[in-house]
Amino acid sequence: MKIKHCNVEYDISHMTGRVLQMGAWVGERKQLVQAEIEIRYACHCYTESSPTEPPPEMWSVRERTEWRVFDLPRHSLSVHVPQIVETLVQRPSKQIQKVSGRHNFKVFQLGLKGVKPGEKYYVFLKLEKTFRVGTPGFHQVRLSVESAYPKDNIVAGNWRPPFGAAIEEILGLR
């Protein structure tokens, strides 16, 4: 999938949703937790907020009370997001963190090309139990990547579970 911004085409096919089976996770009740994770990506991974309507040559989308405009630095970094998220799904022992005062979780990556020294590349995600029809015997979960961007100050968080424990919590298995 491509979008056109200022007469240049950019590929956003890496932001195409997919469904993956979660790696092996033995839950709190000592039982194997099998889940299919439906991954979706918001345009916030490759856009930034604009207070006014952008000119027509700029790729943009209207969301509630704001415009979102294509941002080349965010787009360049967004190619890493699928790998970061898929690693969580494949290796559910990897830690994530609940964002203080919010309904979402975060994970961050250090040392990516395009991220300034001292910054972390944050990926913000929301986990929800769904009733999607999938593989029999597997719980269904939607992981929505809400945004991803570099930031030099720390995003506060409290609960730091492994990804698998967060899935258990969402499914009501804890």
Short mmCIF file of N, CA and C in Angstrom, two decimals:
data_model
loop_
_atom_site.label_atom_id
_atom_site.label_comp_id
_atom_site.label_asym_id
_atom_site.label_seq_id
_atom_site.Cartn_x
_atom_site.Cartn_y
_atom_site.Cartn_z
N MET A 1 0.85 -1.18 0.00
CA MET A 1 0.00 0.00 0.00
C MET A 1 0.89 1.23 0.00
N LYS A 2 0.50 2.21 -0.80
CA LYS A 2 1.29 3.44 -0.91
C LYS A 2 0.40 4.65 -0.68
N ILE A 3 1.03 5.72 -0.20
CA ILE A 3 0.34 7.00 -0.09
C ILE A 3 1.19 8.04 -0.81
N LYS A 4 0.55 9.12 -1.25
CA LYS A 4 1.25 10.17 -1.97
C LYS A 4 1.26 11.43 -1.11
N HIS A 5 2.46 11.93 -0.84
CA HIS A 5 2.64 13.12 -0.01
C HIS A 5 3.59 14.07 -0.72
N CYS A 6 3.12 15.26 -1.02
CA CYS A 6 3.94 16.26 -1.72
C CYS A 6 4.55 15.67 -3.00
N ASN A 7 3.72 14.96 -3.76
CA ASN A 7 4.09 14.37 -5.06
C ASN A 7 5.13 13.26 -4.97
N VAL A 8 5.32 12.68 -3.79
CA VAL A 8 6.23 11.54 -3.62
C VAL A 8 5.42 10.40 -3.02
N GLU A 9 5.61 9.19 -3.58
CA GLU A 9 4.92 8.02 -3.04
C GLU A 9 5.74 7.38 -1.92
N TYR A 10 5.05 7.00 -0.86
CA TYR A 10 5.68 6.32 0.28
C TYR A 10 4.94 5.01 0.53
N ASP A 11 5.72 3.98 0.80
CA ASP A 11 5.17 2.67 1.06
C ASP A 11 4.78 2.56 2.53
N ILE A 12 3.55 2.16 2.80
CA ILE A 12 3.11 1.92 4.18
C ILE A 12 2.61 0.48 4.34
N SER A 13 3.01 -0.39 3.42
CA SER A 13 2.54 -1.78 3.48
C SER A 13 3.00 -2.49 4.75
N HIS A 14 4.08 -2.03 5.37
CA HIS A 14 4.53 -2.63 6.62
C HIS A 14 3.52 -2.41 7.74
N MET A 15 2.58 -1.49 7.55
CA MET A 15 1.56 -1.19 8.54
C MET A 15 0.26 -1.99 8.29
N THR A 16 0.34 -2.97 7.41
CA THR A 16 -0.82 -3.82 7.14
C THR A 16 -1.04 -4.75 8.32
N GLY A 17 -2.27 -4.86 8.76
CA GLY A 17 -2.60 -5.72 9.89
C GLY A 17 -2.35 -7.19 9.58
N ARG A 18 -2.21 -7.98 10.63
CA ARG A 18 -2.00 -9.42 10.49
C ARG A 18 -2.44 -10.12 11.76
N VAL A 19 -2.55 -11.42 11.69
CA VAL A 19 -2.91 -12.24 12.85
C VAL A 19 -1.78 -13.23 13.08
N LEU A 20 -1.30 -13.28 14.32
CA LEU A 20 -0.21 -14.19 14.70
C LEU A 20 -0.62 -14.99 15.93
N GLN A 21 -0.14 -16.21 16.01
CA GLN A 21 -0.35 -16.99 17.22
C GLN A 21 0.74 -16.63 18.22
N MET A 22 0.33 -16.41 19.46
CA MET A 22 1.28 -16.07 20.50
C MET A 22 2.18 -17.26 20.80
N GLY A 23 3.44 -16.96 21.08
CA GLY A 23 4.39 -18.00 21.46
C GLY A 23 3.95 -18.68 22.75
N ALA A 24 4.61 -19.77 23.09
CA ALA A 24 4.24 -20.55 24.27
C ALA A 24 4.26 -19.70 25.54
N TRP A 25 3.15 -19.74 26.27
CA TRP A 25 3.04 -19.02 27.53
C TRP A 25 2.25 -19.87 28.52
N VAL A 26 2.90 -20.25 29.61
CA VAL A 26 2.23 -20.98 30.68
C VAL A 26 1.78 -19.93 31.68
N GLY A 27 0.47 -19.88 31.88
CA GLY A 27 -0.12 -18.83 32.70
C GLY A 27 -0.01 -19.05 34.18
N GLU A 28 -0.57 -18.11 34.91
CA GLU A 28 -0.55 -18.11 36.36
C GLU A 28 -1.16 -19.39 36.94
N ARG A 29 -2.15 -19.95 36.24
CA ARG A 29 -2.81 -21.18 36.69
C ARG A 29 -2.11 -22.44 36.19
N LYS A 30 -0.88 -22.27 35.71
CA LYS A 30 -0.04 -23.38 35.23
C LYS A 30 -0.62 -24.10 34.03
N GLN A 31 -1.39 -23.36 33.21
CA GLN A 31 -1.95 -23.93 31.98
C GLN A 31 -1.44 -23.12 30.80
N LEU A 32 -1.27 -23.83 29.68
CA LEU A 32 -0.85 -23.18 28.45
C LEU A 32 -1.93 -22.21 27.99
N VAL A 33 -1.55 -20.96 27.75
CA VAL A 33 -2.49 -19.96 27.25
C VAL A 33 -2.25 -19.84 25.75
N GLN A 34 -3.24 -20.21 24.98
CA GLN A 34 -3.13 -20.12 23.52
C GLN A 34 -3.96 -18.94 23.04
N ALA A 35 -3.33 -18.06 22.31
CA ALA A 35 -4.03 -16.86 21.84
C ALA A 35 -3.60 -16.52 20.43
N GLU A 36 -4.56 -16.06 19.66
CA GLU A 36 -4.27 -15.44 18.37
C GLU A 36 -4.35 -13.94 18.58
N ILE A 37 -3.33 -13.27 18.11
CA ILE A 37 -3.24 -11.83 18.30
C ILE A 37 -3.46 -11.15 16.94
N GLU A 38 -4.54 -10.40 16.85
CA GLU A 38 -4.82 -9.62 15.64
C GLU A 38 -4.13 -8.27 15.83
N ILE A 39 -3.18 -7.97 14.97
CA ILE A 39 -2.39 -6.74 15.08
C ILE A 39 -2.92 -5.70 14.09
N ARG A 40 -3.16 -4.51 14.61
CA ARG A 40 -3.59 -3.39 13.77
C ARG A 40 -2.69 -2.20 14.06
N TYR A 41 -2.48 -1.38 13.05
CA TYR A 41 -1.59 -0.22 13.18
C TYR A 41 -2.35 1.07 12.86
N ALA A 42 -2.26 2.04 13.74
CA ALA A 42 -2.87 3.35 13.50
C ALA A 42 -1.93 4.21 12.66
N CYS A 43 -2.51 5.16 11.96
CA CYS A 43 -1.69 6.07 11.14
C CYS A 43 -0.78 6.95 12.00
N HIS A 44 -1.00 6.98 13.32
CA HIS A 44 -0.16 7.79 14.20
C HIS A 44 1.29 7.33 14.18
N CYS A 45 1.54 6.12 13.68
CA CYS A 45 2.92 5.63 13.57
C CYS A 45 3.71 6.37 12.51
N TYR A 46 3.01 6.98 11.54
CA TYR A 46 3.71 7.68 10.45
C TYR A 46 3.13 9.07 10.17
N THR A 47 2.35 9.61 11.12
CA THR A 47 1.81 10.96 10.98
C THR A 47 2.04 11.73 12.27
N GLU A 48 1.85 13.04 12.17
CA GLU A 48 1.85 13.87 13.37
C GLU A 48 0.64 14.79 13.34
N SER A 49 0.32 15.32 14.47
CA SER A 49 -0.86 16.17 14.61
C SER A 49 -0.64 17.52 13.91
N SER A 50 -1.72 18.03 13.33
CA SER A 50 -1.70 19.36 12.73
C SER A 50 -2.93 20.11 13.23
N PRO A 51 -2.74 21.32 13.74
CA PRO A 51 -3.88 22.08 14.28
C PRO A 51 -4.83 22.60 13.19
N THR A 52 -4.33 22.67 11.96
CA THR A 52 -5.15 23.19 10.87
C THR A 52 -5.17 22.22 9.70
N GLU A 53 -6.12 22.40 8.82
CA GLU A 53 -6.19 21.54 7.64
C GLU A 53 -4.99 21.80 6.75
N PRO A 54 -4.26 20.74 6.40
CA PRO A 54 -3.07 20.92 5.56
C PRO A 54 -3.44 21.14 4.10
N PRO A 55 -2.49 21.66 3.31
CA PRO A 55 -2.75 21.84 1.89
C PRO A 55 -2.99 20.49 1.20
N PRO A 56 -3.69 20.49 0.06
CA PRO A 56 -4.08 19.24 -0.60
C PRO A 56 -2.91 18.34 -1.02
N GLU A 57 -1.74 18.89 -1.29
CA GLU A 57 -0.61 18.06 -1.73
C GLU A 57 0.00 17.25 -0.58
N MET A 58 -0.38 17.59 0.65
CA MET A 58 0.12 16.85 1.82
C MET A 58 -0.87 15.75 2.16
N TRP A 59 -0.36 14.51 2.31
CA TRP A 59 -1.24 13.42 2.69
C TRP A 59 -1.70 13.66 4.12
N SER A 60 -3.00 13.60 4.33
CA SER A 60 -3.54 13.83 5.66
C SER A 60 -4.85 13.09 5.84
N VAL A 61 -5.25 12.99 7.09
CA VAL A 61 -6.52 12.37 7.43
C VAL A 61 -7.09 13.14 8.63
N ARG A 62 -8.39 13.29 8.64
CA ARG A 62 -9.06 13.98 9.74
C ARG A 62 -9.49 12.94 10.77
N GLU A 63 -9.11 13.17 12.04
CA GLU A 63 -9.51 12.30 13.14
C GLU A 63 -10.15 13.16 14.21
N ARG A 64 -11.41 12.95 14.43
CA ARG A 64 -12.18 13.71 15.42
C ARG A 64 -11.87 15.20 15.35
N THR A 65 -11.06 15.70 16.29
CA THR A 65 -10.82 17.14 16.38
C THR A 65 -9.47 17.58 15.83
N GLU A 66 -8.73 16.67 15.20
CA GLU A 66 -7.41 17.05 14.69
C GLU A 66 -7.15 16.46 13.32
N TRP A 67 -6.22 17.06 12.64
CA TRP A 67 -5.71 16.53 11.38
C TRP A 67 -4.44 15.77 11.69
N ARG A 68 -4.22 14.68 10.98
CA ARG A 68 -2.98 13.93 11.06
C ARG A 68 -2.31 14.07 9.69
N VAL A 69 -1.04 14.47 9.68
CA VAL A 69 -0.30 14.73 8.44
C VAL A 69 0.91 13.81 8.37
N PHE A 70 1.15 13.26 7.18
CA PHE A 70 2.30 12.38 6.97
C PHE A 70 3.57 13.07 7.48
N ASP A 71 4.41 12.28 8.18
CA ASP A 71 5.65 12.80 8.74
C ASP A 71 6.78 11.85 8.34
N LEU A 72 7.71 12.33 7.55
CA LEU A 72 8.78 11.47 7.03
C LEU A 72 9.64 10.84 8.12
N PRO A 73 10.07 11.58 9.16
CA PRO A 73 10.86 10.90 10.20
C PRO A 73 10.08 9.79 10.91
N ARG A 74 8.81 10.02 11.21
CA ARG A 74 8.00 8.96 11.85
C ARG A 74 7.84 7.78 10.90
N HIS A 75 7.60 8.08 9.62
CA HIS A 75 7.46 7.00 8.65
C HIS A 75 8.73 6.16 8.58
N SER A 76 9.87 6.82 8.54
CA SER A 76 11.15 6.11 8.45
C SER A 76 11.35 5.17 9.64
N LEU A 77 10.94 5.60 10.82
CA LEU A 77 11.08 4.76 12.00
C LEU A 77 9.99 3.69 12.09
N SER A 78 8.85 3.95 11.47
CA SER A 78 7.73 3.01 11.58
C SER A 78 8.03 1.64 10.98
N VAL A 79 9.03 1.55 10.13
CA VAL A 79 9.37 0.24 9.55
C VAL A 79 9.83 -0.74 10.63
N HIS A 80 10.25 -0.23 11.80
CA HIS A 80 10.69 -1.09 12.89
C HIS A 80 9.52 -1.61 13.74
N VAL A 81 8.38 -0.95 13.66
CA VAL A 81 7.26 -1.28 14.55
C VAL A 81 6.79 -2.73 14.40
N PRO A 82 6.56 -3.23 13.19
CA PRO A 82 6.11 -4.63 13.10
C PRO A 82 7.07 -5.62 13.77
N GLN A 83 8.36 -5.43 13.61
CA GLN A 83 9.34 -6.33 14.24
C GLN A 83 9.27 -6.23 15.76
N ILE A 84 9.15 -5.03 16.29
CA ILE A 84 9.06 -4.83 17.74
C ILE A 84 7.82 -5.53 18.29
N VAL A 85 6.68 -5.34 17.63
CA VAL A 85 5.42 -5.92 18.09
C VAL A 85 5.41 -7.44 17.90
N GLU A 86 5.87 -7.91 16.76
CA GLU A 86 5.86 -9.35 16.51
C GLU A 86 6.80 -10.09 17.46
N THR A 87 7.88 -9.45 17.89
CA THR A 87 8.76 -10.05 18.88
C THR A 87 8.02 -10.26 20.20
N LEU A 88 7.19 -9.29 20.60
CA LEU A 88 6.38 -9.46 21.82
C LEU A 88 5.46 -10.66 21.70
N VAL A 89 4.80 -10.78 20.56
CA VAL A 89 3.84 -11.87 20.35
C VAL A 89 4.57 -13.22 20.33
N GLN A 90 5.69 -13.28 19.66
CA GLN A 90 6.44 -14.55 19.55
C GLN A 90 7.14 -14.92 20.85
N ARG A 91 7.55 -13.91 21.61
CA ARG A 91 8.27 -14.16 22.87
C ARG A 91 7.51 -13.46 24.01
N PRO A 92 6.43 -14.07 24.49
CA PRO A 92 5.57 -13.41 25.47
C PRO A 92 6.21 -13.19 26.84
N SER A 93 7.44 -13.64 27.03
CA SER A 93 8.13 -13.36 28.30
C SER A 93 8.76 -11.96 28.29
N LYS A 94 8.77 -11.29 27.14
CA LYS A 94 9.32 -9.94 27.05
C LYS A 94 8.41 -8.98 27.82
N GLN A 95 9.03 -8.06 28.52
CA GLN A 95 8.31 -7.15 29.39
C GLN A 95 7.73 -5.96 28.63
N ILE A 96 6.53 -5.57 29.04
CA ILE A 96 5.91 -4.33 28.58
C ILE A 96 5.56 -3.53 29.83
N GLN A 97 5.00 -2.34 29.66
CA GLN A 97 4.66 -1.54 30.83
C GLN A 97 3.34 -0.82 30.60
N LYS A 98 2.48 -0.85 31.61
CA LYS A 98 1.22 -0.11 31.53
C LYS A 98 1.53 1.36 31.74
N VAL A 99 0.99 2.21 30.89
CA VAL A 99 1.21 3.65 30.98
C VAL A 99 0.35 4.21 32.12
N SER A 100 0.96 4.98 33.00
CA SER A 100 0.24 5.55 34.15
C SER A 100 -0.94 6.39 33.70
N GLY A 101 -2.10 6.10 34.30
CA GLY A 101 -3.29 6.89 34.03
C GLY A 101 -3.91 6.66 32.66
N ARG A 102 -3.47 5.64 31.95
CA ARG A 102 -3.98 5.37 30.61
C ARG A 102 -4.44 3.93 30.51
N HIS A 103 -5.10 3.62 29.42
CA HIS A 103 -5.59 2.26 29.18
C HIS A 103 -4.62 1.46 28.32
N ASN A 104 -3.48 2.04 27.99
CA ASN A 104 -2.60 1.34 27.07
C ASN A 104 -1.27 0.95 27.70
N PHE A 105 -0.49 0.22 26.92
CA PHE A 105 0.82 -0.24 27.33
C PHE A 105 1.87 0.39 26.44
N LYS A 106 3.12 0.28 26.86
CA LYS A 106 4.22 0.79 26.04
C LYS A 106 5.37 -0.20 26.08
N VAL A 107 6.16 -0.10 25.06
CA VAL A 107 7.43 -0.80 24.99
C VAL A 107 8.35 0.18 24.27
N PHE A 108 9.64 0.11 24.53
CA PHE A 108 10.52 1.02 23.81
C PHE A 108 11.75 0.29 23.30
N GLN A 109 12.36 0.89 22.32
CA GLN A 109 13.55 0.33 21.67
C GLN A 109 14.64 1.41 21.73
N LEU A 110 15.83 0.99 22.01
CA LEU A 110 16.98 1.89 22.03
C LEU A 110 17.86 1.64 20.82
N GLY A 111 18.60 2.66 20.43
CA GLY A 111 19.63 2.49 19.43
C GLY A 111 19.19 2.34 17.99
N LEU A 112 17.97 2.74 17.66
CA LEU A 112 17.54 2.66 16.26
C LEU A 112 18.13 3.82 15.47
N LYS A 113 18.52 3.55 14.24
CA LYS A 113 19.01 4.61 13.36
C LYS A 113 17.87 5.59 13.12
N GLY A 114 18.12 6.87 13.32
CA GLY A 114 17.09 7.89 13.17
C GLY A 114 16.56 8.39 14.51
N VAL A 115 16.97 7.72 15.60
CA VAL A 115 16.59 8.16 16.94
C VAL A 115 17.81 8.84 17.55
N LYS A 116 17.63 10.05 18.04
CA LYS A 116 18.74 10.83 18.59
C LYS A 116 19.28 10.21 19.87
N PRO A 117 20.56 10.44 20.16
CA PRO A 117 21.12 9.94 21.43
C PRO A 117 20.30 10.50 22.60
N GLY A 118 20.01 9.63 23.56
CA GLY A 118 19.21 10.03 24.72
C GLY A 118 17.72 9.80 24.55
N GLU A 119 17.28 9.53 23.31
CA GLU A 119 15.86 9.27 23.07
C GLU A 119 15.59 7.77 23.06
N LYS A 120 14.34 7.44 23.36
CA LYS A 120 13.85 6.07 23.24
C LYS A 120 12.75 6.09 22.19
N TYR A 121 12.65 5.03 21.43
CA TYR A 121 11.58 4.91 20.45
C TYR A 121 10.44 4.14 21.11
N TYR A 122 9.39 4.86 21.47
CA TYR A 122 8.25 4.28 22.17
C TYR A 122 7.21 3.75 21.18
N VAL A 123 6.66 2.60 21.51
CA VAL A 123 5.53 2.04 20.78
C VAL A 123 4.41 1.87 21.80
N PHE A 124 3.29 2.52 21.53
CA PHE A 124 2.14 2.48 22.44
C PHE A 124 1.10 1.55 21.87
N LEU A 125 0.62 0.64 22.70
CA LEU A 125 -0.33 -0.35 22.20
C LEU A 125 -1.47 -0.58 23.19
N LYS A 126 -2.58 -0.99 22.63
CA LYS A 126 -3.77 -1.30 23.41
C LYS A 126 -4.10 -2.76 23.18
N LEU A 127 -4.44 -3.47 24.26
CA LEU A 127 -4.81 -4.88 24.18
C LEU A 127 -6.28 -5.02 24.55
N GLU A 128 -7.02 -5.80 23.75
CA GLU A 128 -8.44 -6.03 24.01
C GLU A 128 -8.80 -7.47 23.68
N LYS A 129 -9.65 -8.04 24.51
CA LYS A 129 -10.23 -9.34 24.19
C LYS A 129 -11.24 -9.11 23.08
N THR A 130 -11.26 -10.00 22.09
CA THR A 130 -12.24 -9.87 21.01
C THR A 130 -13.00 -11.18 20.84
N PHE A 131 -14.00 -11.15 20.05
CA PHE A 131 -14.79 -12.33 19.75
C PHE A 131 -14.66 -12.68 18.26
N ARG A 132 -13.48 -12.34 17.71
CA ARG A 132 -13.17 -12.67 16.32
C ARG A 132 -13.19 -14.19 16.19
N VAL A 133 -13.67 -14.69 15.08
CA VAL A 133 -13.65 -16.13 14.83
C VAL A 133 -12.26 -16.48 14.33
N GLY A 134 -11.61 -17.35 15.06
CA GLY A 134 -10.25 -17.75 14.69
C GLY A 134 -10.07 -19.23 14.88
N THR A 135 -8.85 -19.63 15.17
CA THR A 135 -8.53 -21.04 15.36
C THR A 135 -9.27 -21.57 16.60
N PRO A 136 -9.98 -22.69 16.46
CA PRO A 136 -10.69 -23.26 17.61
C PRO A 136 -9.74 -23.52 18.79
N GLY A 137 -10.20 -23.16 19.99
CA GLY A 137 -9.41 -23.37 21.19
C GLY A 137 -8.46 -22.23 21.52
N PHE A 138 -8.35 -21.25 20.65
CA PHE A 138 -7.46 -20.12 20.89
C PHE A 138 -8.27 -18.90 21.32
N HIS A 139 -7.77 -18.21 22.34
CA HIS A 139 -8.37 -16.93 22.74
C HIS A 139 -8.06 -15.91 21.65
N GLN A 140 -8.94 -14.96 21.50
CA GLN A 140 -8.76 -13.93 20.48
C GLN A 140 -8.48 -12.58 21.15
N VAL A 141 -7.39 -11.95 20.72
CA VAL A 141 -6.97 -10.67 21.29
C VAL A 141 -6.63 -9.72 20.15
N ARG A 142 -7.01 -8.47 20.31
CA ARG A 142 -6.61 -7.43 19.35
C ARG A 142 -5.52 -6.58 20.01
N LEU A 143 -4.42 -6.42 19.30
CA LEU A 143 -3.34 -5.54 19.71
C LEU A 143 -3.35 -4.38 18.73
N SER A 144 -3.74 -3.21 19.21
CA SER A 144 -3.77 -2.02 18.36
C SER A 144 -2.56 -1.16 18.68
N VAL A 145 -1.71 -0.96 17.70
CA VAL A 145 -0.58 -0.05 17.88
C VAL A 145 -1.15 1.35 17.66
N GLU A 146 -1.23 2.10 18.75
CA GLU A 146 -1.88 3.41 18.72
C GLU A 146 -0.95 4.51 18.22
N SER A 147 0.34 4.38 18.51
CA SER A 147 1.30 5.39 18.08
C SER A 147 2.70 4.86 18.29
N ALA A 148 3.66 5.51 17.67
CA ALA A 148 5.07 5.17 17.85
C ALA A 148 5.89 6.40 17.47
N TYR A 149 6.78 6.81 18.38
CA TYR A 149 7.61 7.98 18.11
C TYR A 149 8.75 8.04 19.11
N PRO A 150 9.84 8.76 18.75
CA PRO A 150 10.95 8.92 19.68
C PRO A 150 10.63 10.01 20.71
N LYS A 151 11.15 9.83 21.90
CA LYS A 151 10.90 10.79 22.98
C LYS A 151 12.10 10.74 23.92
N ASP A 152 12.53 11.92 24.39
CA ASP A 152 13.70 11.94 25.27
C ASP A 152 13.34 11.87 26.75
N ASN A 153 12.11 12.23 27.12
CA ASN A 153 11.74 12.09 28.52
C ASN A 153 10.96 10.79 28.73
N ILE A 154 10.98 10.33 29.95
CA ILE A 154 10.38 9.03 30.27
C ILE A 154 8.86 9.15 30.31
N VAL A 155 8.19 8.16 29.73
CA VAL A 155 6.75 8.05 29.82
C VAL A 155 6.46 7.20 31.05
N ALA A 156 5.77 7.78 32.03
CA ALA A 156 5.55 7.11 33.31
C ALA A 156 4.71 5.86 33.14
N GLY A 157 5.02 4.88 33.94
CA GLY A 157 4.29 3.62 33.93
C GLY A 157 4.45 2.92 35.26
N ASN A 158 3.54 2.01 35.54
CA ASN A 158 3.64 1.29 36.81
C ASN A 158 3.77 -0.21 36.58
N TRP A 159 2.70 -0.92 36.32
CA TRP A 159 2.72 -2.38 36.18
C TRP A 159 3.62 -2.77 35.01
N ARG A 160 4.59 -3.66 35.25
CA ARG A 160 5.54 -4.10 34.23
C ARG A 160 5.46 -5.61 34.03
N PRO A 161 4.39 -6.07 33.41
CA PRO A 161 4.26 -7.52 33.24
C PRO A 161 4.97 -8.02 31.99
N PRO A 162 5.24 -9.32 31.95
CA PRO A 162 5.60 -9.91 30.66
C PRO A 162 4.37 -9.78 29.75
N PHE A 163 4.58 -9.75 28.47
CA PHE A 163 3.48 -9.62 27.51
C PHE A 163 2.43 -10.70 27.75
N GLY A 164 2.85 -11.94 28.00
CA GLY A 164 1.92 -13.04 28.24
C GLY A 164 1.03 -12.80 29.44
N ALA A 165 1.56 -12.22 30.52
CA ALA A 165 0.77 -11.92 31.71
C ALA A 165 -0.27 -10.83 31.41
N ALA A 166 0.10 -9.86 30.59
CA ALA A 166 -0.84 -8.82 30.18
C ALA A 166 -1.97 -9.42 29.36
N ILE A 167 -1.65 -10.40 28.51
CA ILE A 167 -2.68 -11.10 27.72
C ILE A 167 -3.61 -11.85 28.67
N GLU A 168 -3.05 -12.55 29.66
CA GLU A 168 -3.88 -13.24 30.65
C GLU A 168 -4.83 -12.27 31.35
N GLU A 169 -4.32 -11.12 31.72
CA GLU A 169 -5.12 -10.11 32.41
C GLU A 169 -6.27 -9.64 31.53
N ILE A 170 -6.00 -9.37 30.27
CA ILE A 170 -7.02 -8.92 29.32
C ILE A 170 -8.09 -10.00 29.14
N LEU A 171 -7.67 -11.26 29.14
CA LEU A 171 -8.59 -12.37 28.94
C LEU A 171 -9.34 -12.77 30.21
N GLY A 172 -8.96 -12.18 31.35
CA GLY A 172 -9.61 -12.53 32.62
C GLY A 172 -9.17 -13.88 33.14
N LEU A 173 -7.95 -14.30 32.85
CA LEU A 173 -7.44 -15.61 33.27
C LEU A 173 -6.56 -15.52 34.51
N ARG A 174 -6.43 -14.36 35.11
CA ARG A 174 -5.57 -14.18 36.30
C ARG A 174 -6.41 -13.95 37.51
#
